[in-house]
Amino acid sequence: MDFFEKFNEIILAYRFKVLGFLVVLIIGWQLAKYVVRLLEKSLMKSKLDVSVHGFILTLSGFFLKLIVIITAATIIDVPMTTFIAMLSAAGLAVGLALKDSLSNFAAGILLLIFRPFGVGDYIQTSDVSGTVLSIQMLYTAMNTIDNKRVMVPNGHLATSHITNYSIEPYRRIDKVYSVAYGTNVLKVKEVLMGIVLKNEMILDERGVILGVINHGDSSIDFDLKVWVKREDYFTVLYALNEDVITEFEKNDIEIPYPTRDVMVTMNKTDSDNVQNVLPE
C-alpha cells in the first residue's frame, strides 16, 4: 500500500509537468515544421543555388526538433548536464556505428561548398552517370539517361573523378572517319566540309578542325572536330554520322573494312601430298 501511495503522490506532483512536457513537445514539433516551411519559401525566393536547399532544410529541421526536445525535457526537471551527457554518449555510439554515414555527411558539406556540380547537371563518375536531382545529407540522387534513379553516397562523389557535361555552354564533337587507300584526299575533305557547312547547328565561328590524323592498316583516317551548343550535342553527332554515310555513297568514297592478305607456302613434301590427295 505504501508503494501505491507514494506512486500516486509522484503522479500528482508531476502531472502538470508531464502535461507541460507533452504540450511543449506537440506545439514545438508543429512550430518547427512551420518554420521549416517558411524557410523553404524564403530559399525559393533567394538567389541561393537550388542544390543547397534540401541540405539546409533537412539540417534546420533536425536542429529545431532537437531544441524542442531539450526544452520539453527541462520542464520535467531533467538536468541539462545529464541531458548533454546522454547526448554525448549517444553521439559517440552513433558516430562509431555510423562512421561511413558521417563520412558521407561531411562529404555532402564539401560538395555544397566547392560545388563541382549542381542540381540539373549531367555528370559522370567512375561507375555511374546521370542528371543530378538533389544533394541530400548522405546521398546524391541522380537519374540515369534511361530514367533509373540512382542514390550515390556523397563520400564516393567526393573522392571520385567527376566529369560535368553541363557546366560549359559549348561542347566539341570529335569524330574520326575512315576511307580506303587510293581515295582522293582533297575530295574527302571537300565532302566533309560541305556536310559541316550544311548543318546550321554547328558553330562555324568557333572553328572547324579537319585533316588526316592516321594512316591505318587498311584505311586513311580523317579527324573532324566541330563545336556545338551543349543541348545540340547528340542531335549534331547523329546527323554527322548519317550525312557522312549518305555523302560518301553519293561521291563513290569507299568506307573500308579490315582486310588481311594470307600467303601460303609449301615445301616439296607438302606439294607431293597435295597432289596425291587431288583426283586425277
PDB file of C-alpha atoms in Angstrom:
ATOM      1  CA  MET A   1       0.000   0.000   0.000  1.00  0.00           C
ATOM      2  CA  ASP A   2       2.855   2.365   0.829  1.00  0.00           C
ATOM      3  CA  PHE A   3       4.245   1.827  -2.661  1.00  0.00           C
ATOM      4  CA  PHE A   4       0.987   2.739  -4.381  1.00  0.00           C
ATOM      5  CA  GLU A   5       0.507   5.761  -2.142  1.00  0.00           C
ATOM      6  CA  LYS A   6       3.990   7.057  -2.982  1.00  0.00           C
ATOM      7  CA  PHE A   7       3.361   6.343  -6.672  1.00  0.00           C
ATOM      8  CA  ASN A   8       0.142   8.340  -6.572  1.00  0.00           C
ATOM      9  CA  GLU A   9       1.920  11.185  -4.823  1.00  0.00           C
ATOM     10  CA  ILE A  10       4.579  11.264  -7.556  1.00  0.00           C
ATOM     11  CA  ILE A  11       1.906  11.224 -10.290  1.00  0.00           C
ATOM     12  CA  LEU A  12       0.014  14.071  -8.604  1.00  0.00           C
ATOM     13  CA  ALA A  13       3.198  16.063  -8.094  1.00  0.00           C
ATOM     14  CA  TYR A  14       4.388  15.694 -11.692  1.00  0.00           C
ATOM     15  CA  ARG A  15       1.059  15.674 -13.530  1.00  0.00           C
ATOM     16  CA  PHE A  16       1.324  19.327 -14.523  1.00  0.00           C
ATOM     17  CA  LYS A  17       4.956  18.922 -15.545  1.00  0.00           C
ATOM     18  CA  VAL A  18       4.147  15.875 -17.664  1.00  0.00           C
ATOM     19  CA  LEU A  19       1.254  17.782 -19.218  1.00  0.00           C
ATOM     20  CA  GLY A  20       3.551  20.730 -19.885  1.00  0.00           C
ATOM     21  CA  PHE A  21       6.131  18.368 -21.399  1.00  0.00           C
ATOM     22  CA  LEU A  22       3.551  16.954 -23.831  1.00  0.00           C
ATOM     23  CA  VAL A  23       2.174  20.390 -24.725  1.00  0.00           C
ATOM     24  CA  VAL A  24       5.626  21.835 -25.412  1.00  0.00           C
ATOM     25  CA  LEU A  25       6.603  18.754 -27.403  1.00  0.00           C
ATOM     26  CA  ILE A  26       3.484  18.782 -29.593  1.00  0.00           C
ATOM     27  CA  ILE A  27       3.342  22.542 -30.147  1.00  0.00           C
ATOM     28  CA  GLY A  28       7.093  22.814 -30.565  1.00  0.00           C
ATOM     29  CA  TRP A  29       7.114  19.987 -33.125  1.00  0.00           C
ATOM     30  CA  GLN A  30       4.414  21.666 -35.207  1.00  0.00           C
ATOM     31  CA  LEU A  31       6.150  25.042 -34.848  1.00  0.00           C
ATOM     32  CA  ALA A  32       9.423  23.511 -36.079  1.00  0.00           C
ATOM     33  CA  LYS A  33       7.645  22.185 -39.177  1.00  0.00           C
ATOM     34  CA  TYR A  34       6.088  25.610 -39.771  1.00  0.00           C
ATOM     35  CA  VAL A  35       9.473  27.334 -39.509  1.00  0.00           C
ATOM     36  CA  VAL A  36      10.968  24.845 -41.986  1.00  0.00           C
ATOM     37  CA  ARG A  37       8.141  25.589 -44.447  1.00  0.00           C
ATOM     38  CA  LEU A  38       8.765  29.324 -44.101  1.00  0.00           C
ATOM     39  CA  LEU A  39      12.479  28.730 -44.639  1.00  0.00           C
ATOM     40  CA  GLU A  40      11.703  26.701 -47.752  1.00  0.00           C
ATOM     41  CA  LYS A  41       9.644  29.548 -49.222  1.00  0.00           C
ATOM     42  CA  SER A  42      12.426  32.019 -48.424  1.00  0.00           C
ATOM     43  CA  LEU A  43      15.015  29.799 -50.095  1.00  0.00           C
ATOM     44  CA  MET A  44      12.854  29.533 -53.226  1.00  0.00           C
ATOM     45  CA  LYS A  45      12.812  33.330 -53.499  1.00  0.00           C
ATOM     46  CA  SER A  46      16.517  33.707 -52.761  1.00  0.00           C
ATOM     47  CA  LYS A  47      19.353  33.504 -55.263  1.00  0.00           C
ATOM     48  CA  LEU A  48      20.941  30.622 -53.380  1.00  0.00           C
ATOM     49  CA  ASP A  49      21.708  27.608 -55.550  1.00  0.00           C
ATOM     50  CA  VAL A  50      18.883  25.069 -55.518  1.00  0.00           C
ATOM     51  CA  SER A  51      21.455  22.360 -54.742  1.00  0.00           C
ATOM     52  CA  VAL A  52      21.761  23.711 -51.202  1.00  0.00           C
ATOM     53  CA  HIS A  53      18.038  23.959 -50.450  1.00  0.00           C
ATOM     54  CA  GLY A  54      17.374  20.348 -49.478  1.00  0.00           C
ATOM     55  CA  PHE A  55      20.505  20.154 -47.352  1.00  0.00           C
ATOM     56  CA  ILE A  56      19.678  23.346 -45.415  1.00  0.00           C
ATOM     57  CA  LEU A  57      16.052  22.318 -44.855  1.00  0.00           C
ATOM     58  CA  THR A  58      16.983  18.865 -43.548  1.00  0.00           C
ATOM     59  CA  LEU A  59      19.655  20.238 -41.235  1.00  0.00           C
ATOM     60  CA  SER A  60      17.407  23.037 -39.964  1.00  0.00           C
ATOM     61  CA  GLY A  61      14.551  20.636 -39.245  1.00  0.00           C
ATOM     62  CA  PHE A  62      16.857  18.351 -37.282  1.00  0.00           C
ATOM     63  CA  PHE A  63      18.251  21.108 -35.036  1.00  0.00           C
ATOM     64  CA  LEU A  64      14.846  22.739 -34.459  1.00  0.00           C
ATOM     65  CA  LYS A  65      13.338  19.452 -33.311  1.00  0.00           C
ATOM     66  CA  LEU A  66      16.370  18.811 -31.103  1.00  0.00           C
ATOM     67  CA  ILE A  67      15.802  22.199 -29.429  1.00  0.00           C
ATOM     68  CA  VAL A  68      12.137  21.289 -28.865  1.00  0.00           C
ATOM     69  CA  ILE A  69      13.116  18.002 -27.197  1.00  0.00           C
ATOM     70  CA  ILE A  70      15.679  19.696 -24.931  1.00  0.00           C
ATOM     71  CA  THR A  71      13.187  22.425 -23.946  1.00  0.00           C
ATOM     72  CA  ALA A  72      10.480  19.868 -23.189  1.00  0.00           C
ATOM     73  CA  ALA A  73      12.918  17.766 -21.136  1.00  0.00           C
ATOM     74  CA  THR A  74      13.766  20.719 -18.874  1.00  0.00           C
ATOM     75  CA  ILE A  75      10.092  21.026 -17.923  1.00  0.00           C
ATOM     76  CA  ILE A  76      10.143  17.587 -16.268  1.00  0.00           C
ATOM     77  CA  ASP A  77      13.299  18.560 -14.386  1.00  0.00           C
ATOM     78  CA  VAL A  78      15.787  16.637 -16.498  1.00  0.00           C
ATOM     79  CA  PRO A  79      19.126  18.333 -15.664  1.00  0.00           C
ATOM     80  CA  MET A  80      20.836  19.880 -18.669  1.00  0.00           C
ATOM     81  CA  THR A  81      24.169  18.365 -17.663  1.00  0.00           C
ATOM     82  CA  THR A  82      22.595  14.911 -17.604  1.00  0.00           C
ATOM     83  CA  PHE A  83      20.869  15.556 -20.904  1.00  0.00           C
ATOM     84  CA  ILE A  84      24.085  16.793 -22.530  1.00  0.00           C
ATOM     85  CA  ALA A  85      25.977  13.789 -21.161  1.00  0.00           C
ATOM     86  CA  MET A  86      23.316  11.457 -22.587  1.00  0.00           C
ATOM     87  CA  LEU A  87      23.523  13.202 -25.962  1.00  0.00           C
ATOM     88  CA  SER A  88      27.316  12.992 -25.922  1.00  0.00           C
ATOM     89  CA  ALA A  89      27.260   9.280 -25.121  1.00  0.00           C
ATOM     90  CA  ALA A  90      24.598   8.670 -27.734  1.00  0.00           C
ATOM     91  CA  GLY A  91      26.556  10.755 -30.245  1.00  0.00           C
ATOM     92  CA  LEU A  92      29.711   8.752 -29.609  1.00  0.00           C
ATOM     93  CA  ALA A  93      27.872   5.443 -30.011  1.00  0.00           C
ATOM     94  CA  VAL A  94      26.117   6.611 -33.159  1.00  0.00           C
ATOM     95  CA  GLY A  95      29.386   8.019 -34.514  1.00  0.00           C
ATOM     96  CA  LEU A  96      31.157   4.690 -34.117  1.00  0.00           C
ATOM     97  CA  ALA A  97      28.227   2.773 -35.597  1.00  0.00           C
ATOM     98  CA  LEU A  98      27.673   5.168 -38.474  1.00  0.00           C
ATOM     99  CA  LYS A  99      31.189   6.308 -39.327  1.00  0.00           C
ATOM    100  CA  ASP A 100      30.558   5.764 -43.050  1.00  0.00           C
ATOM    101  CA  SER A 101      27.365   7.835 -42.849  1.00  0.00           C
ATOM    102  CA  LEU A 102      29.224  10.629 -41.057  1.00  0.00           C
ATOM    103  CA  SER A 103      31.837  10.496 -43.785  1.00  0.00           C
ATOM    104  CA  ASN A 104      29.051  10.890 -46.361  1.00  0.00           C
ATOM    105  CA  PHE A 105      27.617  13.783 -44.342  1.00  0.00           C
ATOM    106  CA  ALA A 106      30.968  15.601 -44.272  1.00  0.00           C
ATOM    107  CA  ALA A 107      31.413  14.901 -47.987  1.00  0.00           C
ATOM    108  CA  GLY A 108      27.973  16.382 -48.661  1.00  0.00           C
ATOM    109  CA  ILE A 109      29.033  19.619 -46.954  1.00  0.00           C
ATOM    110  CA  LEU A 110      32.210  19.734 -49.066  1.00  0.00           C
ATOM    111  CA  LEU A 111      30.209  19.175 -52.258  1.00  0.00           C
ATOM    112  CA  LEU A 112      27.936  22.078 -51.358  1.00  0.00           C
ATOM    113  CA  ILE A 113      30.880  24.350 -50.520  1.00  0.00           C
ATOM    114  CA  PHE A 114      33.049  23.652 -53.572  1.00  0.00           C
ATOM    115  CA  ARG A 115      30.113  22.854 -55.905  1.00  0.00           C
ATOM    116  CA  PRO A 116      31.720  20.675 -58.589  1.00  0.00           C
ATOM    117  CA  PHE A 117      28.154  20.155 -59.855  1.00  0.00           C
ATOM    118  CA  GLY A 118      24.627  21.373 -59.132  1.00  0.00           C
ATOM    119  CA  VAL A 119      21.042  20.206 -59.448  1.00  0.00           C
ATOM    120  CA  GLY A 120      20.197  19.665 -63.131  1.00  0.00           C
ATOM    121  CA  ASP A 121      23.803  18.985 -64.207  1.00  0.00           C
ATOM    122  CA  TYR A 122      24.626  15.838 -66.161  1.00  0.00           C
ATOM    123  CA  ILE A 123      27.721  14.277 -64.580  1.00  0.00           C
ATOM    124  CA  GLN A 124      29.775  11.114 -64.952  1.00  0.00           C
ATOM    125  CA  THR A 125      31.845   9.358 -62.291  1.00  0.00           C
ATOM    126  CA  SER A 126      33.945   6.219 -62.492  1.00  0.00           C
ATOM    127  CA  ASP A 127      30.896   3.922 -62.440  1.00  0.00           C
ATOM    128  CA  VAL A 128      27.706   5.963 -62.853  1.00  0.00           C
ATOM    129  CA  SER A 129      26.400   8.860 -64.923  1.00  0.00           C
ATOM    130  CA  GLY A 130      23.162  10.806 -64.862  1.00  0.00           C
ATOM    131  CA  THR A 131      21.352  14.073 -64.134  1.00  0.00           C
ATOM    132  CA  VAL A 132      21.615  15.354 -60.556  1.00  0.00           C
ATOM    133  CA  LEU A 133      18.179  15.647 -58.905  1.00  0.00           C
ATOM    134  CA  SER A 134      19.163  16.595 -55.351  1.00  0.00           C
ATOM    135  CA  ILE A 135      22.145  16.694 -52.983  1.00  0.00           C
ATOM    136  CA  GLN A 136      20.963  15.269 -49.670  1.00  0.00           C
ATOM    137  CA  MET A 137      22.694  14.870 -46.308  1.00  0.00           C
ATOM    138  CA  LEU A 138      24.129  11.435 -47.067  1.00  0.00           C
ATOM    139  CA  TYR A 139      23.340  10.711 -50.708  1.00  0.00           C
ATOM    140  CA  THR A 140      23.068  12.466 -54.061  1.00  0.00           C
ATOM    141  CA  ALA A 141      20.059  11.441 -56.145  1.00  0.00           C
ATOM    142  CA  MET A 142      20.648  11.035 -59.880  1.00  0.00           C
ATOM    143  CA  ASN A 143      18.543   9.969 -62.852  1.00  0.00           C
ATOM    144  CA  THR A 144      20.370   7.922 -65.494  1.00  0.00           C
ATOM    145  CA  ILE A 145      19.844   8.592 -69.188  1.00  0.00           C
ATOM    146  CA  ASP A 146      17.389   5.637 -69.334  1.00  0.00           C
ATOM    147  CA  ASN A 147      15.445   7.144 -66.368  1.00  0.00           C
ATOM    148  CA  LYS A 148      16.640   4.976 -63.489  1.00  0.00           C
ATOM    149  CA  ARG A 149      17.002   6.562 -60.055  1.00  0.00           C
ATOM    150  CA  VAL A 150      20.470   6.091 -58.537  1.00  0.00           C
ATOM    151  CA  MET A 151      21.405   7.115 -54.994  1.00  0.00           C
ATOM    152  CA  VAL A 152      25.163   7.738 -54.868  1.00  0.00           C
ATOM    153  CA  PRO A 153      26.915   8.144 -51.470  1.00  0.00           C
ATOM    154  CA  ASN A 154      28.377  11.621 -51.110  1.00  0.00           C
ATOM    155  CA  GLY A 155      31.657  10.109 -49.908  1.00  0.00           C
ATOM    156  CA  HIS A 156      32.021   8.293 -53.228  1.00  0.00           C
ATOM    157  CA  LEU A 157      31.442  11.507 -55.194  1.00  0.00           C
ATOM    158  CA  ALA A 158      33.902  13.461 -53.042  1.00  0.00           C
ATOM    159  CA  THR A 159      36.714  11.015 -53.803  1.00  0.00           C
ATOM    160  CA  SER A 160      35.890  10.181 -57.445  1.00  0.00           C
ATOM    161  CA  HIS A 161      36.840  11.808 -60.714  1.00  0.00           C
ATOM    162  CA  ILE A 162      33.757  13.779 -61.822  1.00  0.00           C
ATOM    163  CA  THR A 163      33.090  14.876 -65.393  1.00  0.00           C
ATOM    164  CA  ASN A 164      30.477  17.638 -65.570  1.00  0.00           C
ATOM    165  CA  TYR A 165      28.925  17.856 -69.049  1.00  0.00           C
ATOM    166  CA  SER A 166      26.599  20.741 -68.153  1.00  0.00           C
ATOM    167  CA  ILE A 167      28.936  23.333 -66.695  1.00  0.00           C
ATOM    168  CA  GLU A 168      30.049  24.765 -70.076  1.00  0.00           C
ATOM    169  CA  PRO A 169      27.609  26.146 -72.684  1.00  0.00           C
ATOM    170  CA  TYR A 170      29.507  24.605 -75.624  1.00  0.00           C
ATOM    171  CA  ARG A 171      30.846  21.142 -76.400  1.00  0.00           C
ATOM    172  CA  ARG A 172      33.156  19.846 -79.111  1.00  0.00           C
ATOM    173  CA  ILE A 173      32.361  16.793 -81.196  1.00  0.00           C
ATOM    174  CA  ASP A 174      35.445  14.721 -82.066  1.00  0.00           C
ATOM    175  CA  LYS A 175      34.969  12.176 -84.848  1.00  0.00           C
ATOM    176  CA  VAL A 176      37.274  10.049 -86.982  1.00  0.00           C
ATOM    177  CA  TYR A 177      36.062   8.911 -90.423  1.00  0.00           C
ATOM    178  CA  SER A 178      37.996   6.327 -92.460  1.00  0.00           C
ATOM    179  CA  VAL A 179      38.279   5.917 -96.237  1.00  0.00           C
ATOM    180  CA  ALA A 180      40.031   3.349 -98.372  1.00  0.00           C
ATOM    181  CA  TYR A 181      43.560   3.824 -99.677  1.00  0.00           C
ATOM    182  CA  GLY A 182      43.589   5.342-103.155  1.00  0.00           C
ATOM    183  CA  THR A 183      40.790   7.788-102.365  1.00  0.00           C
ATOM    184  CA  ASN A 184      41.356  11.425-103.309  1.00  0.00           C
ATOM    185  CA  VAL A 185      42.196  13.177-100.025  1.00  0.00           C
ATOM    186  CA  LEU A 186      41.102  16.619-101.226  1.00  0.00           C
ATOM    187  CA  LYS A 187      37.746  15.249-102.350  1.00  0.00           C
ATOM    188  CA  VAL A 188      37.120  13.651 -98.933  1.00  0.00           C
ATOM    189  CA  LYS A 189      37.933  16.930 -97.169  1.00  0.00           C
ATOM    190  CA  GLU A 190      35.618  18.796 -99.556  1.00  0.00           C
ATOM    191  CA  VAL A 191      32.736  16.398 -98.842  1.00  0.00           C
ATOM    192  CA  LEU A 192      33.252  16.508 -95.067  1.00  0.00           C
ATOM    193  CA  MET A 193      33.475  20.319 -95.039  1.00  0.00           C
ATOM    194  CA  GLY A 194      30.305  20.500 -97.131  1.00  0.00           C
ATOM    195  CA  ILE A 195      28.499  18.396 -94.513  1.00  0.00           C
ATOM    196  CA  VAL A 196      29.723  20.738 -91.770  1.00  0.00           C
ATOM    197  CA  LEU A 197      28.668  23.922 -93.585  1.00  0.00           C
ATOM    198  CA  LYS A 198      25.231  22.481 -94.342  1.00  0.00           C
ATOM    199  CA  ASN A 199      24.463  21.821 -90.649  1.00  0.00           C
ATOM    200  CA  GLU A 200      23.187  25.058 -89.091  1.00  0.00           C
ATOM    201  CA  MET A 201      23.661  23.765 -85.525  1.00  0.00           C
ATOM    202  CA  ILE A 202      27.440  23.608 -85.952  1.00  0.00           C
ATOM    203  CA  LEU A 203      29.109  26.788 -84.696  1.00  0.00           C
ATOM    204  CA  ASP A 204      31.444  27.662 -87.550  1.00  0.00           C
ATOM    205  CA  GLU A 205      32.650  30.810 -85.788  1.00  0.00           C
ATOM    206  CA  ARG A 206      34.353  28.674 -83.116  1.00  0.00           C
ATOM    207  CA  GLY A 207      36.445  26.953 -85.780  1.00  0.00           C
ATOM    208  CA  VAL A 208      36.491  23.577 -87.541  1.00  0.00           C
ATOM    209  CA  ILE A 209      39.443  21.184 -87.480  1.00  0.00           C
ATOM    210  CA  LEU A 210      39.713  18.734 -90.377  1.00  0.00           C
ATOM    211  CA  GLY A 211      42.705  16.717 -91.569  1.00  0.00           C
ATOM    212  CA  VAL A 212      44.345  13.327 -91.939  1.00  0.00           C
ATOM    213  CA  ILE A 213      45.166  12.010 -88.490  1.00  0.00           C
ATOM    214  CA  ASN A 214      46.387   8.497 -89.205  1.00  0.00           C
ATOM    215  CA  HIS A 215      47.467   6.036 -91.883  1.00  0.00           C
ATOM    216  CA  GLY A 216      45.819   2.838 -90.684  1.00  0.00           C
ATOM    217  CA  ASP A 217      46.394  -0.753 -91.726  1.00  0.00           C
ATOM    218  CA  SER A 218      43.579  -0.604 -94.264  1.00  0.00           C
ATOM    219  CA  SER A 219      42.349   2.995 -94.211  1.00  0.00           C
ATOM    220  CA  ILE A 220      43.177   6.679 -94.239  1.00  0.00           C
ATOM    221  CA  ASP A 221      41.651   8.278 -91.125  1.00  0.00           C
ATOM    222  CA  PHE A 222      40.272  11.835 -91.186  1.00  0.00           C
ATOM    223  CA  ASP A 223      39.904  13.752 -87.936  1.00  0.00           C
ATOM    224  CA  LEU A 224      36.896  16.108 -87.705  1.00  0.00           C
ATOM    225  CA  LYS A 225      36.311  18.441 -84.742  1.00  0.00           C
ATOM    226  CA  VAL A 226      33.366  20.844 -84.576  1.00  0.00           C
ATOM    227  CA  TRP A 227      31.724  22.958 -81.845  1.00  0.00           C
ATOM    228  CA  VAL A 228      28.041  22.897 -80.937  1.00  0.00           C
ATOM    229  CA  LYS A 229      25.786  24.168 -78.166  1.00  0.00           C
ATOM    230  CA  ARG A 230      25.589  21.788 -75.225  1.00  0.00           C
ATOM    231  CA  GLU A 231      21.951  20.901 -75.843  1.00  0.00           C
ATOM    232  CA  ASP A 232      22.603  20.149 -79.552  1.00  0.00           C
ATOM    233  CA  TYR A 233      25.452  17.679 -78.967  1.00  0.00           C
ATOM    234  CA  PHE A 234      23.696  14.382 -79.675  1.00  0.00           C
ATOM    235  CA  THR A 235      21.487  15.817 -82.434  1.00  0.00           C
ATOM    236  CA  VAL A 236      24.533  17.010 -84.384  1.00  0.00           C
ATOM    237  CA  LEU A 237      26.542  13.864 -83.604  1.00  0.00           C
ATOM    238  CA  TYR A 238      23.876  11.566 -85.076  1.00  0.00           C
ATOM    239  CA  ALA A 239      23.302  13.888 -88.044  1.00  0.00           C
ATOM    240  CA  LEU A 240      27.027  13.923 -88.880  1.00  0.00           C
ATOM    241  CA  ASN A 241      27.281  10.147 -88.849  1.00  0.00           C
ATOM    242  CA  GLU A 242      24.214   9.753 -91.083  1.00  0.00           C
ATOM    243  CA  ASP A 243      25.257  12.505 -93.520  1.00  0.00           C
ATOM    244  CA  VAL A 244      28.775  11.062 -93.887  1.00  0.00           C
ATOM    245  CA  ILE A 245      27.400   7.677 -94.971  1.00  0.00           C
ATOM    246  CA  THR A 246      24.990   9.300 -97.430  1.00  0.00           C
ATOM    247  CA  GLU A 247      27.524  11.721 -98.952  1.00  0.00           C
ATOM    248  CA  PHE A 248      30.294   9.122 -99.183  1.00  0.00           C
ATOM    249  CA  GLU A 249      27.946   6.848-101.149  1.00  0.00           C
ATOM    250  CA  LYS A 250      26.940   9.716-103.471  1.00  0.00           C
ATOM    251  CA  ASN A 251      30.581  10.556-104.189  1.00  0.00           C
ATOM    252  CA  ASP A 252      31.785   6.930-104.504  1.00  0.00           C
ATOM    253  CA  ILE A 253      34.027   7.233-101.470  1.00  0.00           C
ATOM    254  CA  GLU A 254      34.660   3.788-100.057  1.00  0.00           C
ATOM    255  CA  ILE A 255      34.386   3.174 -96.330  1.00  0.00           C
ATOM    256  CA  PRO A 256      36.904   0.353 -95.765  1.00  0.00           C
ATOM    257  CA  TYR A 257      36.733  -2.698 -93.588  1.00  0.00           C
ATOM    258  CA  PRO A 258      39.721  -4.604 -92.163  1.00  0.00           C
ATOM    259  CA  THR A 259      41.366  -6.991 -94.659  1.00  0.00           C
ATOM    260  CA  ARG A 260      44.288  -9.410 -94.421  1.00  0.00           C
ATOM    261  CA  ASP A 261      46.446 -10.911 -97.186  1.00  0.00           C
ATOM    262  CA  VAL A 262      47.280 -14.548 -96.454  1.00  0.00           C
ATOM    263  CA  MET A 263      50.268 -16.167 -98.188  1.00  0.00           C
ATOM    264  CA  VAL A 264      50.568 -19.962 -98.118  1.00  0.00           C
ATOM    265  CA  THR A 265      53.967 -21.587 -98.738  1.00  0.00           C
ATOM    266  CA  MET A 266      54.521 -25.323 -99.161  1.00  0.00           C
ATOM    267  CA  ASN A 267      57.681 -27.368 -99.320  1.00  0.00           C
ATOM    268  CA  LYS A 268      58.173 -30.228-101.818  1.00  0.00           C
ATOM    269  CA  THR A 269      56.844 -32.924 -99.434  1.00  0.00           C
ATOM    270  CA  ASP A 270      53.637 -30.969 -98.784  1.00  0.00           C
ATOM    271  CA  SER A 271      53.209 -30.407-102.541  1.00  0.00           C
ATOM    272  CA  ASP A 272      53.541 -34.153-103.265  1.00  0.00           C
ATOM    273  CA  ASN A 273      50.996 -34.932-100.551  1.00  0.00           C
ATOM    274  CA  VAL A 274      48.513 -32.455-102.013  1.00  0.00           C
ATOM    275  CA  GLN A 275      48.958 -33.941-105.493  1.00  0.00           C
ATOM    276  CA  ASN A 276      48.357 -37.434-104.128  1.00  0.00           C
ATOM    277  CA  VAL A 277      45.104 -36.279-102.496  1.00  0.00           C
ATOM    278  CA  LEU A 278      43.778 -34.420-105.538  1.00  0.00           C
ATOM    279  CA  PRO A 279      41.789 -36.565-108.024  1.00  0.00           C
ATOM    280  CA  GLU A 280      43.279 -37.137-111.472  1.00  0.00           C
TER     281      GLU A 280
END
